[in-house]
Short mmCIF file of C-alpha atoms in Angstrom, two decimals:
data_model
loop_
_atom_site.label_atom_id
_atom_site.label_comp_id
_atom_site.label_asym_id
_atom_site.label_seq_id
_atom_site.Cartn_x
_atom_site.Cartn_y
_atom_site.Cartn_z
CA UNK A 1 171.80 176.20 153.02
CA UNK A 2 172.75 178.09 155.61
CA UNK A 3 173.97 175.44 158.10
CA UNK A 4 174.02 177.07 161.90
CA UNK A 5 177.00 174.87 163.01
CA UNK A 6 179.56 177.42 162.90
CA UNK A 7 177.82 179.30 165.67
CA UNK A 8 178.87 176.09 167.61
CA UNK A 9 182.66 177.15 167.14
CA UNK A 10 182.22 180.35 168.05
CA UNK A 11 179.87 180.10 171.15
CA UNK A 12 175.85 179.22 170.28
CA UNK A 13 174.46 182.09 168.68
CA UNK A 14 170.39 182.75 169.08
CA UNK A 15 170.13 180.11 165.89
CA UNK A 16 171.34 177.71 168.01
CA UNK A 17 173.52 176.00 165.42
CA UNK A 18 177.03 174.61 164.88
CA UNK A 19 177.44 175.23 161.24
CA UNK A 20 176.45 178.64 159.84
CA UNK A 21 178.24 177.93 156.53
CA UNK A 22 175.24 175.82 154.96
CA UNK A 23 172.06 178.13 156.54
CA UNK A 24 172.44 181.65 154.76
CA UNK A 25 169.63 180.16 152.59
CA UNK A 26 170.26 176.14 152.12
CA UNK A 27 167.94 174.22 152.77
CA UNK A 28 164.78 175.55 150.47
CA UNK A 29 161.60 175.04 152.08
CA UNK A 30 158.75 175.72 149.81
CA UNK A 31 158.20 173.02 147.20
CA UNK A 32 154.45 172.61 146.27
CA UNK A 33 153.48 174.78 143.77
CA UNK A 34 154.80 176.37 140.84
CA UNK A 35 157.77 177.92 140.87
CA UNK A 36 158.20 178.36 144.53
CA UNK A 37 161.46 180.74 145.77
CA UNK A 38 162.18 178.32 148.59
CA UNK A 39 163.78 180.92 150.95
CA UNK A 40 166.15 179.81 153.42
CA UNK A 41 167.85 182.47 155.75
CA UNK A 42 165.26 185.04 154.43
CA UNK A 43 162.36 183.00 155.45
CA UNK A 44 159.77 184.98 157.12
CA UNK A 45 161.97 188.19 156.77
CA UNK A 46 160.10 191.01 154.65
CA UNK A 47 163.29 193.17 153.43
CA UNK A 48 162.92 196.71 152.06
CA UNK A 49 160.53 199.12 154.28
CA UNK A 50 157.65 199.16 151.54
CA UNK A 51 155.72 196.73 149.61
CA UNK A 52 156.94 195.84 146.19
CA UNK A 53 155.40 194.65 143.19
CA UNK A 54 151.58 193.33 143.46
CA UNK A 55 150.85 192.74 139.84
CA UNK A 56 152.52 189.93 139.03
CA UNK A 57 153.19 190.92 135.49
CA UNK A 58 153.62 187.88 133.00
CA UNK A 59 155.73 190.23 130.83
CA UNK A 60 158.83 188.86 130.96
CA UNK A 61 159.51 185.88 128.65
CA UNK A 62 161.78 183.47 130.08
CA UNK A 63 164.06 181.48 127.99
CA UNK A 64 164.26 177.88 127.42
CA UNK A 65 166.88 175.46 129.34
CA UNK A 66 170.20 176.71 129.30
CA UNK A 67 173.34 174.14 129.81
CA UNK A 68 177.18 173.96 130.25
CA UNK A 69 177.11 170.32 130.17
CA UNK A 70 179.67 168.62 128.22
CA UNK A 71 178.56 165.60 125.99
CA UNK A 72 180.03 162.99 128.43
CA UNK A 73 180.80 163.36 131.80
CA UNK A 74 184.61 161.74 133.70
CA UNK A 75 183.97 159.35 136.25
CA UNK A 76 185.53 162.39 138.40
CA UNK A 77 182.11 164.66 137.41
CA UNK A 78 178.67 164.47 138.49
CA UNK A 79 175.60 166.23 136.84
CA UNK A 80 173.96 169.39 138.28
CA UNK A 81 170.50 170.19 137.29
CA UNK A 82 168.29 173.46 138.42
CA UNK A 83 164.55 172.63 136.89
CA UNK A 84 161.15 172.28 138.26
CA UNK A 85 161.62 168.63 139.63
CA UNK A 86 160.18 170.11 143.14
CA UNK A 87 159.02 172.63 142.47
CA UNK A 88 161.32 175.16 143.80
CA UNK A 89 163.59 178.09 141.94
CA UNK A 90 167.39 177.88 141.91
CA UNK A 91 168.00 174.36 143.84
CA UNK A 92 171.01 172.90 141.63
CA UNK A 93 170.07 169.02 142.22
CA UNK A 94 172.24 166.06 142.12
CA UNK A 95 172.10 161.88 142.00
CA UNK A 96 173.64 160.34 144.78
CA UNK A 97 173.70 156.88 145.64
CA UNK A 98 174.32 154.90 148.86
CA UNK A 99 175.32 151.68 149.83
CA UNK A 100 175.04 149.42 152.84
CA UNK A 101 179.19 149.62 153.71
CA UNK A 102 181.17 146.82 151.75
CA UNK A 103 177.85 145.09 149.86
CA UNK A 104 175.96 145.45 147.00
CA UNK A 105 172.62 146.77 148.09
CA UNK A 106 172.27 150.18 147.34
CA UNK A 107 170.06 152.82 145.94
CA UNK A 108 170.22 155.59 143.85
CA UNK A 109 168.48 158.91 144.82
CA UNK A 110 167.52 161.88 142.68
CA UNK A 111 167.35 165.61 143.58
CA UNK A 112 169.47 165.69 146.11
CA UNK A 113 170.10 169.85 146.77
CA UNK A 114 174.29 170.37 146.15
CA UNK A 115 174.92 172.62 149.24
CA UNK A 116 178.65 174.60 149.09
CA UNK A 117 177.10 176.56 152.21
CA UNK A 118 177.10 172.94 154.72
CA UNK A 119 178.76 169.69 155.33
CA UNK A 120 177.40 165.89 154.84
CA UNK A 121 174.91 163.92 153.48
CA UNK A 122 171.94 164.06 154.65
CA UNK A 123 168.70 162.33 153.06
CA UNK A 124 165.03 161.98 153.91
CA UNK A 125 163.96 158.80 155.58
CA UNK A 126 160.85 158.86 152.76
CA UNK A 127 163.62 159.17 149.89
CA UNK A 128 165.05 155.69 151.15
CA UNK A 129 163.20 152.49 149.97
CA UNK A 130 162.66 150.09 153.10
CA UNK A 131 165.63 148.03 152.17
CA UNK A 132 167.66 150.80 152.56
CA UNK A 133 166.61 152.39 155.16
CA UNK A 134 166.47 149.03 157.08
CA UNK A 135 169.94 148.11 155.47
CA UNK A 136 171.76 151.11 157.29
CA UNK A 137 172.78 150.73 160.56
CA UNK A 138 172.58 153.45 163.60
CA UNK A 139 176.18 154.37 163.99
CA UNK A 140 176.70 154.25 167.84
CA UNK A 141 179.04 156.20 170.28
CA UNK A 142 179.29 155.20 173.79
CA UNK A 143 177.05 152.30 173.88
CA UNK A 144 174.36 154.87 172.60
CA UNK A 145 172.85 155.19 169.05
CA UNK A 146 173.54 158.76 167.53
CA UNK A 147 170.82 161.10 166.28
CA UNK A 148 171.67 164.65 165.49
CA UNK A 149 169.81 168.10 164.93
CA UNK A 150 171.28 170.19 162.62
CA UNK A 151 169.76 173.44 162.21
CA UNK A 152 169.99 175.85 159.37
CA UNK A 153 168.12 179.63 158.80
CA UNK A 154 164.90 178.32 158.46
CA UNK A 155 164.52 175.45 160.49
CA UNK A 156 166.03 172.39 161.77
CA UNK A 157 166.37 168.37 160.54
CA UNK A 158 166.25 165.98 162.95
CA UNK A 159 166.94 161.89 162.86
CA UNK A 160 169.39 159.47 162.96
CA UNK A 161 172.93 159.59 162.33
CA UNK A 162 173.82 156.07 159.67
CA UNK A 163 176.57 154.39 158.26
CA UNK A 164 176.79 153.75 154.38
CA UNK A 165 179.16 153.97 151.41
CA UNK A 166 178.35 156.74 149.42
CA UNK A 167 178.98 157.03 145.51
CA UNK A 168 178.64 160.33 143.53
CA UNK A 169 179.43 160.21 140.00
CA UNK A 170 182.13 157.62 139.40
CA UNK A 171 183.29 158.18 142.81
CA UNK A 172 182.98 156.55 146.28
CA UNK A 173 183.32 157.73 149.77
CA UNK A 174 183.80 154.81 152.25
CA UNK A 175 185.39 154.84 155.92
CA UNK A 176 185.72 151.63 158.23
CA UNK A 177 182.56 151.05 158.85
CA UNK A 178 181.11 153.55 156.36
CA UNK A 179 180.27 157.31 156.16
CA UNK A 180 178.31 158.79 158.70
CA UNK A 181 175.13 160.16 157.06
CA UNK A 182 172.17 162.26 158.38
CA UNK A 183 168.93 160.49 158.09
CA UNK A 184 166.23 162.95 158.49
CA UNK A 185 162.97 162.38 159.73
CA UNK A 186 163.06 158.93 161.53
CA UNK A 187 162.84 159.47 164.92
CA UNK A 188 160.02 161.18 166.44
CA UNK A 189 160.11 164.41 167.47
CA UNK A 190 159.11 163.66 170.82
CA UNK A 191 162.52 161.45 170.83
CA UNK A 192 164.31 164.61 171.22
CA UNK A 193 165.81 165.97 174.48
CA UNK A 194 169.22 167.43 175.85
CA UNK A 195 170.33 170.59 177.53
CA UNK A 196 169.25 173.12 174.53
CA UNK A 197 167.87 171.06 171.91
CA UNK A 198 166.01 172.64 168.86
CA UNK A 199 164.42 169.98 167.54
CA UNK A 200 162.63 169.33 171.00
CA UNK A 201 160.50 172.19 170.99
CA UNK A 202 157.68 173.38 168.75
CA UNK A 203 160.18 174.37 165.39
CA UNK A 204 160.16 174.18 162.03
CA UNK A 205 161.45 170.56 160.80
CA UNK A 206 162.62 170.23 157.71
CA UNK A 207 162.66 166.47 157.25
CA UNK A 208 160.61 165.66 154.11
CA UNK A 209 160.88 165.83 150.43
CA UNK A 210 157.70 168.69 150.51
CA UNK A 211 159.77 170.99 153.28
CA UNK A 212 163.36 170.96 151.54
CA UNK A 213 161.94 170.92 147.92
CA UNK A 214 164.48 168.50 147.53
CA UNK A 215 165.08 164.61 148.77
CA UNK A 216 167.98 165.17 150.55
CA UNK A 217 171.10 167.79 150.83
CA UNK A 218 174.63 166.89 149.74
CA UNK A 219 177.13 169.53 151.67
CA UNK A 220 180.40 169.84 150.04
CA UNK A 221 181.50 173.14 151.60
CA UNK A 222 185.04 173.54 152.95
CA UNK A 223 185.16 171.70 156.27
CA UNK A 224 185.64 168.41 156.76
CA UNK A 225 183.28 167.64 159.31
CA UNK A 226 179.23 169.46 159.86
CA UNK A 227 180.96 170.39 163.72
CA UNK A 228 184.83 169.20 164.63
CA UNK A 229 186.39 170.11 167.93
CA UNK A 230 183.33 171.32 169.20
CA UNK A 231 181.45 168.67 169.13
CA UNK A 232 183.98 165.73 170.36
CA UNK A 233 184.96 167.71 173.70
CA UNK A 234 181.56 168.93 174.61
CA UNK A 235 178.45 167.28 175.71
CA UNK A 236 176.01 169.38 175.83
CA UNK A 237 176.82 170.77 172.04
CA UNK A 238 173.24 171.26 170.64
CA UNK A 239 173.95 169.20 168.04
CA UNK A 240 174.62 165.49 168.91
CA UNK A 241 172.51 163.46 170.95
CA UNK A 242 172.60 159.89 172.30
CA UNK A 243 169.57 157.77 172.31
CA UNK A 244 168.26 154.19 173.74
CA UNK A 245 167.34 151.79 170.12
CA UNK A 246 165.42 149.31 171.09
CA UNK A 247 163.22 147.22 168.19
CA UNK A 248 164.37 150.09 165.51
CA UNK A 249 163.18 152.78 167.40
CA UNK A 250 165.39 155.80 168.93
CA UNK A 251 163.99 157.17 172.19
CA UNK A 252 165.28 159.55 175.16
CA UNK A 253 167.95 160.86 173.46
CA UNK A 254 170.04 163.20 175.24
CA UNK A 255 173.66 165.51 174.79
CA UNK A 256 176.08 163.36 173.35
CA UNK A 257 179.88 164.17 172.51
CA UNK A 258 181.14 162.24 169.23
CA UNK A 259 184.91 161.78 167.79
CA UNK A 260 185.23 163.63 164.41
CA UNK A 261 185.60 160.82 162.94
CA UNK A 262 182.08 159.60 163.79
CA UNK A 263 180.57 163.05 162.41
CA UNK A 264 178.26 163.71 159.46
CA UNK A 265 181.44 164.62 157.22
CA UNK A 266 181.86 165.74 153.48
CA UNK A 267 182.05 162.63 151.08
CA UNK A 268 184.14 164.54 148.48
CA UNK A 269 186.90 164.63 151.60
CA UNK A 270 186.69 160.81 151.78
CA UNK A 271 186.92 159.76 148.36
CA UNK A 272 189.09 156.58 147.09
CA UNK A 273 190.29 158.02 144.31
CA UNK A 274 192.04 160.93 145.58
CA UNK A 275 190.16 163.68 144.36
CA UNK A 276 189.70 165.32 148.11
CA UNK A 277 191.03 168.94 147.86
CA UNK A 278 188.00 170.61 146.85
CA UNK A 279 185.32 170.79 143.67
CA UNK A 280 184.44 173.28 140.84
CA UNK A 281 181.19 174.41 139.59
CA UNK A 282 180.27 174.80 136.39
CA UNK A 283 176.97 176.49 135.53
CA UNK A 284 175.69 178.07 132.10
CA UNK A 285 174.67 181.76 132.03
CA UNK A 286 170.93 182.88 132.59
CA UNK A 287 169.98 185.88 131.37
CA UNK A 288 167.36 188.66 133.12
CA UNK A 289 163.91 187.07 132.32
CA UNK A 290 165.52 183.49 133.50
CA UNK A 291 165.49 180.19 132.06
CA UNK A 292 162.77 176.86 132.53
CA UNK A 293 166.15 175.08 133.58
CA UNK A 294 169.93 175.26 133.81
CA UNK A 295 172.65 172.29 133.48
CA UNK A 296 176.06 172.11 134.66
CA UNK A 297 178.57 169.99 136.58
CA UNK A 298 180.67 169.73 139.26
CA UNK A 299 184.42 168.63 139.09
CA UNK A 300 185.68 166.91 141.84
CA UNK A 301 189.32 167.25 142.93
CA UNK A 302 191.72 170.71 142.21
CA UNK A 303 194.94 169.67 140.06
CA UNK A 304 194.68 166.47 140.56
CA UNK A 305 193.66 165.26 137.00
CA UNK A 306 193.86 167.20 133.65
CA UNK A 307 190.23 167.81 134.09
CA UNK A 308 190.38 169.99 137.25
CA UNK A 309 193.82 171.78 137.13
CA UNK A 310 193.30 175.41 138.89
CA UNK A 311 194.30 178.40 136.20
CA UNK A 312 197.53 180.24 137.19
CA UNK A 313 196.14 183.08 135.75
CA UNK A 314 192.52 184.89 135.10
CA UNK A 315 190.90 183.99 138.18
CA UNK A 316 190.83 185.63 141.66
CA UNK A 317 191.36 183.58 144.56
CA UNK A 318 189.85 184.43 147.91
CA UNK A 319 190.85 182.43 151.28
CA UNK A 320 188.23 181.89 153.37
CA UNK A 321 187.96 180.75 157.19
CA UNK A 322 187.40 177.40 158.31
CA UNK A 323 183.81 177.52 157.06
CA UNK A 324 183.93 179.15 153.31
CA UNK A 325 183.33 183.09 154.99
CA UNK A 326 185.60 185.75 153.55
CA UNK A 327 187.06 188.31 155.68
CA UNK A 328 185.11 191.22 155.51
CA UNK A 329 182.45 192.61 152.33
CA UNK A 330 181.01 195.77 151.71
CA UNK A 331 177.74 197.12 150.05
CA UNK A 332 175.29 200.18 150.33
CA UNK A 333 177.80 201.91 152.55
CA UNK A 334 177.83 198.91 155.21
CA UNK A 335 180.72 196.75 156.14
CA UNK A 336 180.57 192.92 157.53
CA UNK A 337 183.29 191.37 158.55
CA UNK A 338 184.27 187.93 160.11
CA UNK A 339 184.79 187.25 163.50
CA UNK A 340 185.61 185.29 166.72
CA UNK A 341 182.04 186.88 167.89
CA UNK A 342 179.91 185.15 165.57
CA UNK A 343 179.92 187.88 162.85
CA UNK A 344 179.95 186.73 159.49
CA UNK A 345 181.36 188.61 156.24
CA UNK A 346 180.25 186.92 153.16
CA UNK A 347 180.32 183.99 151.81
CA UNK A 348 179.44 181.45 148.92
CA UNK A 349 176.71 179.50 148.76
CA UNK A 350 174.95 177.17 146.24
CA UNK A 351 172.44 175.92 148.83
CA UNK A 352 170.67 179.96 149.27
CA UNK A 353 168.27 179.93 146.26
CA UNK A 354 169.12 184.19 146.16
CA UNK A 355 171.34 186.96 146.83
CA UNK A 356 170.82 187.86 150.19
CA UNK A 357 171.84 191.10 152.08
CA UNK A 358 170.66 193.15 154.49
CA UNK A 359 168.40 195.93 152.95
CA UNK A 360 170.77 198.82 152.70
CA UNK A 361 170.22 199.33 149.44
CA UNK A 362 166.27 200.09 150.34
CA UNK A 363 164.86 197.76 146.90
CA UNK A 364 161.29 197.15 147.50
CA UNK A 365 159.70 193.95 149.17
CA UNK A 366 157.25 191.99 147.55
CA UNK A 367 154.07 192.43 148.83
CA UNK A 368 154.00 188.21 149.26
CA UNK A 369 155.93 189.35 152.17
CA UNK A 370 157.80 186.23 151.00
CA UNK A 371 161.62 187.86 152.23
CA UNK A 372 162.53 188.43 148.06
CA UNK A 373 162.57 191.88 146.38
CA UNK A 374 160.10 193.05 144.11
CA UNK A 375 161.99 196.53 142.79
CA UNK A 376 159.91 198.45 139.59
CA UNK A 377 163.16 197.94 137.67
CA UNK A 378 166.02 195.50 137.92
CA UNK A 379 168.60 197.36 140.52
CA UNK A 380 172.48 197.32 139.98
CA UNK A 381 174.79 196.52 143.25
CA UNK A 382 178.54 196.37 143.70
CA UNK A 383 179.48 194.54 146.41
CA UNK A 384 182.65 193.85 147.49
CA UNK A 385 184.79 191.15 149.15
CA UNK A 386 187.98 190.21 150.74
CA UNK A 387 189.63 187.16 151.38
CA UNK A 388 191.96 186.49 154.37
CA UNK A 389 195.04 186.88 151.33
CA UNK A 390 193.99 190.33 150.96
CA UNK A 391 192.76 189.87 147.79
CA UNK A 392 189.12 192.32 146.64
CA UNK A 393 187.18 193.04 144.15
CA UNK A 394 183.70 194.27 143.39
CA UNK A 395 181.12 191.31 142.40
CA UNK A 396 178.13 193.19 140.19
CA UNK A 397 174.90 191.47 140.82
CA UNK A 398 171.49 192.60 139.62
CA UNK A 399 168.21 192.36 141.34
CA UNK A 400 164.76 191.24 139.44
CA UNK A 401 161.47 191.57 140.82
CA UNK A 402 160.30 187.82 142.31
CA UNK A 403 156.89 188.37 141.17
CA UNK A 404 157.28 189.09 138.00
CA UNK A 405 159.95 186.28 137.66
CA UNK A 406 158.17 183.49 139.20
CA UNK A 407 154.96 184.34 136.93
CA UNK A 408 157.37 184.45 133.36
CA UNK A 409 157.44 180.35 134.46
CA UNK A 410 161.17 179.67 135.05
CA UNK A 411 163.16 177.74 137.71
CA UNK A 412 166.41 179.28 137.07
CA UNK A 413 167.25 183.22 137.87
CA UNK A 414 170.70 185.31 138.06
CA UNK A 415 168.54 187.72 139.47
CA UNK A 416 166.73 186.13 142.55
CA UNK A 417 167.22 188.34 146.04
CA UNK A 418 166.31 189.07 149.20
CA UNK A 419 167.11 190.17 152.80
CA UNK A 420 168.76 187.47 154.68
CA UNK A 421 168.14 188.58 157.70
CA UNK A 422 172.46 188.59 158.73
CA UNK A 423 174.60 191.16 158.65
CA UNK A 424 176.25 189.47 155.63
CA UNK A 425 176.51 188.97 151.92
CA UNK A 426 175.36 185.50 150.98
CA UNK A 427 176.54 184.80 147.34
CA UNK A 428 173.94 182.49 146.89
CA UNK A 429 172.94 180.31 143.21
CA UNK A 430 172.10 183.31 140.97
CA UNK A 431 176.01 184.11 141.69
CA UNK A 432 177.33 180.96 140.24
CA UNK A 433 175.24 180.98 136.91
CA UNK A 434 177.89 182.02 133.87
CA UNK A 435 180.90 181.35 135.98
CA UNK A 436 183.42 178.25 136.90
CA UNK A 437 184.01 178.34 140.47
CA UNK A 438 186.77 176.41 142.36
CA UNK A 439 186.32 175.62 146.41
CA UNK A 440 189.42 174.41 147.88
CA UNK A 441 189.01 172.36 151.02
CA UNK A 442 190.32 172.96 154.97
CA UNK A 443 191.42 169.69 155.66
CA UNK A 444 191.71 170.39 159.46
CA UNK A 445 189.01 168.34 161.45
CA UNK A 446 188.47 171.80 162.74
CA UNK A 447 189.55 175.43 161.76
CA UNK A 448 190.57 178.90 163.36
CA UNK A 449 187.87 180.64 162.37
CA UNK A 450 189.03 184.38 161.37
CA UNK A 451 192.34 183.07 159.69
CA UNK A 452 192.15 181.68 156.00
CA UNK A 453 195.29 179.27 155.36
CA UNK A 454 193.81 176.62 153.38
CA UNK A 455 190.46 177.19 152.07
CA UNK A 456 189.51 179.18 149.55
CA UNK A 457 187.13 180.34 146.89
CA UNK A 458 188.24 181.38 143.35
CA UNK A 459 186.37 182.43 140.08
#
């Protein structure tokens, strides 16, 4: 998901947002019926200049699950499963489970969307039994109970910021009083207020199960925090807000500056058992008609165990900014690079349910006028990318019509894309099908954001 907090580091953009990273297409919004894209950043967007595809042709015969899973899973592993448990296409899901801090009462919580594009955990109030939910205190900053309103391409997610321990896996994530989480959808909107806040107006909210296809999102991209620097020295950020709790409910909230160390963070980061640095994906191949599902997992820690030492050899290795972007990409003849004016490159992203680009190319839109492309035949790119090391190299990708996709019946494509509506390249899930992928972690509260040091991605 395409999170707009980075605009936050740079100076607002028009999204409004702080962390750009998770929005390119994170947060899927379509579940319901069958097979739904869930478009994130290319919501609403129609891409190509003519309409695509109308017939829907049930041609294609998609294949049956596909998996990379090994036969037992570490206690430094988790699960990752793309099916139609919401009814969305290409939303890897996980199992998370949280804790009241230092107790026993916790619960577990399917289908949580894995995000590489955002930071933090952030869970629909509906997801939590009432025990839960009732069992997780507001976290508080200046006498004033914290909500926050994080936005991402299609929408914003607004409610309380919590406190609880978080486990993943075999691993935990714990700070003194617990993690700071993102409840969404527990304050009213009406709650909302502040200098420039998103969630105050008429918007899109995506705070339930039915509007993310998913119960909750689980951001392990490469910052530590969902805002940093930004967000602790400036009030009026657009992100935090404080509000009055009085009988459980938030009201008058309004700008609020909050310590890093009280923001919706990454987990991974804050693990016990040392496996901080960064993750790696692993996801089976799907081939052209798609699959009914796809299996994988996801590694925690980089060379810390025998189970997630990085290759010397056979991989490229691309820095990144503070925020996952690469330094520049090219395709169709266009050029993106990164920034200090808000301008992103490319960048990789397990929460955007396609590849999305701006429509150089000229592929055909589906006449759904759903954002995806609906070209007679599949269409061959090469884009290309560059990390802050200097390091390129052309990425193939292929693009399938949507419509004829969808109606074969899967929930996993390789070949999902659309127009993102940036001027970037947003590697989204169909990239990381057939490959391992490693994400190293910034572990600066907060990052420069046009010079790659730390973070990286490699494949």
């Amino acid at each position: 998901m395409l999170q707009i907090n980075k605009a936050l580091a740079r100076t607002l953009s028009a999204f409004g947002l702080a962390a750009i990273v998770g929005l390119v297409a994170g947060c899927g919004g379509g579940g319901g019926s069958s097979s739904t894209a869930s478009t994130t950043s290319s919501s609403g967007s129609t891409g190509g200049t003519t309409s695509g595809n109308t017939s829907g042709s049930s041609s294609l015969v998609v294949s049956g699950p596909v998996s990379s899973t090994p036969a037992s899973l570490a206690t430094n592993q988790v699960a990752v499963l793309v099916s139609s448990a919401m009814g969305a296409a290409n939303i890897p899901m996980v199992s998370v489970t949280v804790c009241q801090h230092g107790t026993s009462v916790c619960q577990t919580i399917n289908n949580i969307q894995l995000d590489t594009g955002s930071t933090g955990l952030r869970l629909t109030s509906s997801a939590l039994n009432s025990t839960m939910l009732n069992a997780l205190p507001v976290e508080t900053v200046s006498g004033q109970a914290v909500a926050e309103c994080m936005g991402f391409a299609d929408g914003s997610s607004w409610g309380s910021v919590r406190l609880a321990d978080v486990k993943i896996g075999g691993e935990s994530a714990t700070a003194t009083s617990g993690m700071p989480i993102h409840i969404l959808g527990d304050i009213a909107q009406s709650a909302a207020g502040g200098s420039n806040n998103a969630c105050a107006s008429p918007t899109t909210l995506h705070d339930t199960p039915f509007a993310l296809a998913a119960n909750g999102i689980l951001g392990i991209g490469t910052a530590m925090y969902d805002c940093g620097t930004g967000c602790q020295v400036t009030t009026n950020n657009d992100l935090y807000y404080g509000c009055t709790l009085s009988g459980g409910t938030m009201s008058n909230c309004t700008d609020l500056a909050v310590p890093n160390t009280q923001q919706v963070a990454n987990p991974v980061q804050f693990f016990a058992s040392g496996n901080t640095n960064g993750v790696i994906l692993d996801m089976p191949s799907v081939g052209a008609t798609g699959a009914t599902s796809a299996s994988g997992y996801l590694t925690f820690g980089l060379g810390t165990q025998s189970n997630n030492a990085v290759p010397s050899s056979g991989i490229q290795k691309f820095t990144t900014d503070h925020y996952g972007d690469v330094q520049s990409a090219s395709l169709g003849g266009a050029t993106y690079n990164d920034t200090s004016s808000n301008q992103r490159a490319a960048f990789f992203d397990t929460g955007s349910n396609g590849l999305f680009f701006p429509d150089t190319p000229g592929i055909l839109a589906c006449a759904d006028l759903s954002g995806f492309f609906c070209p007679a035949s599949a269409v061959a790119l090469q884009p290309s990318v560059t990390g802050f090391n200097s390091v390129t190299a052309t990425i193939p990708i292929s693009i399938g019509n949507w419509l004829d996709l969808r109606n074969g019946g899967g929930f996993a494509f390789s070949n999902l894309g659309g127009n993102g509506g940036l001027l970037a390249i947003d590697f989204g899930m169909p990239f990381f099908y057939g490959r391992k992928v490693y994400v190293n972690y910034d572990t600066a509260s907060s990052g420069t954001l046009n010079v790659g040091t730390t973070a990286y991605v490699a494949f």
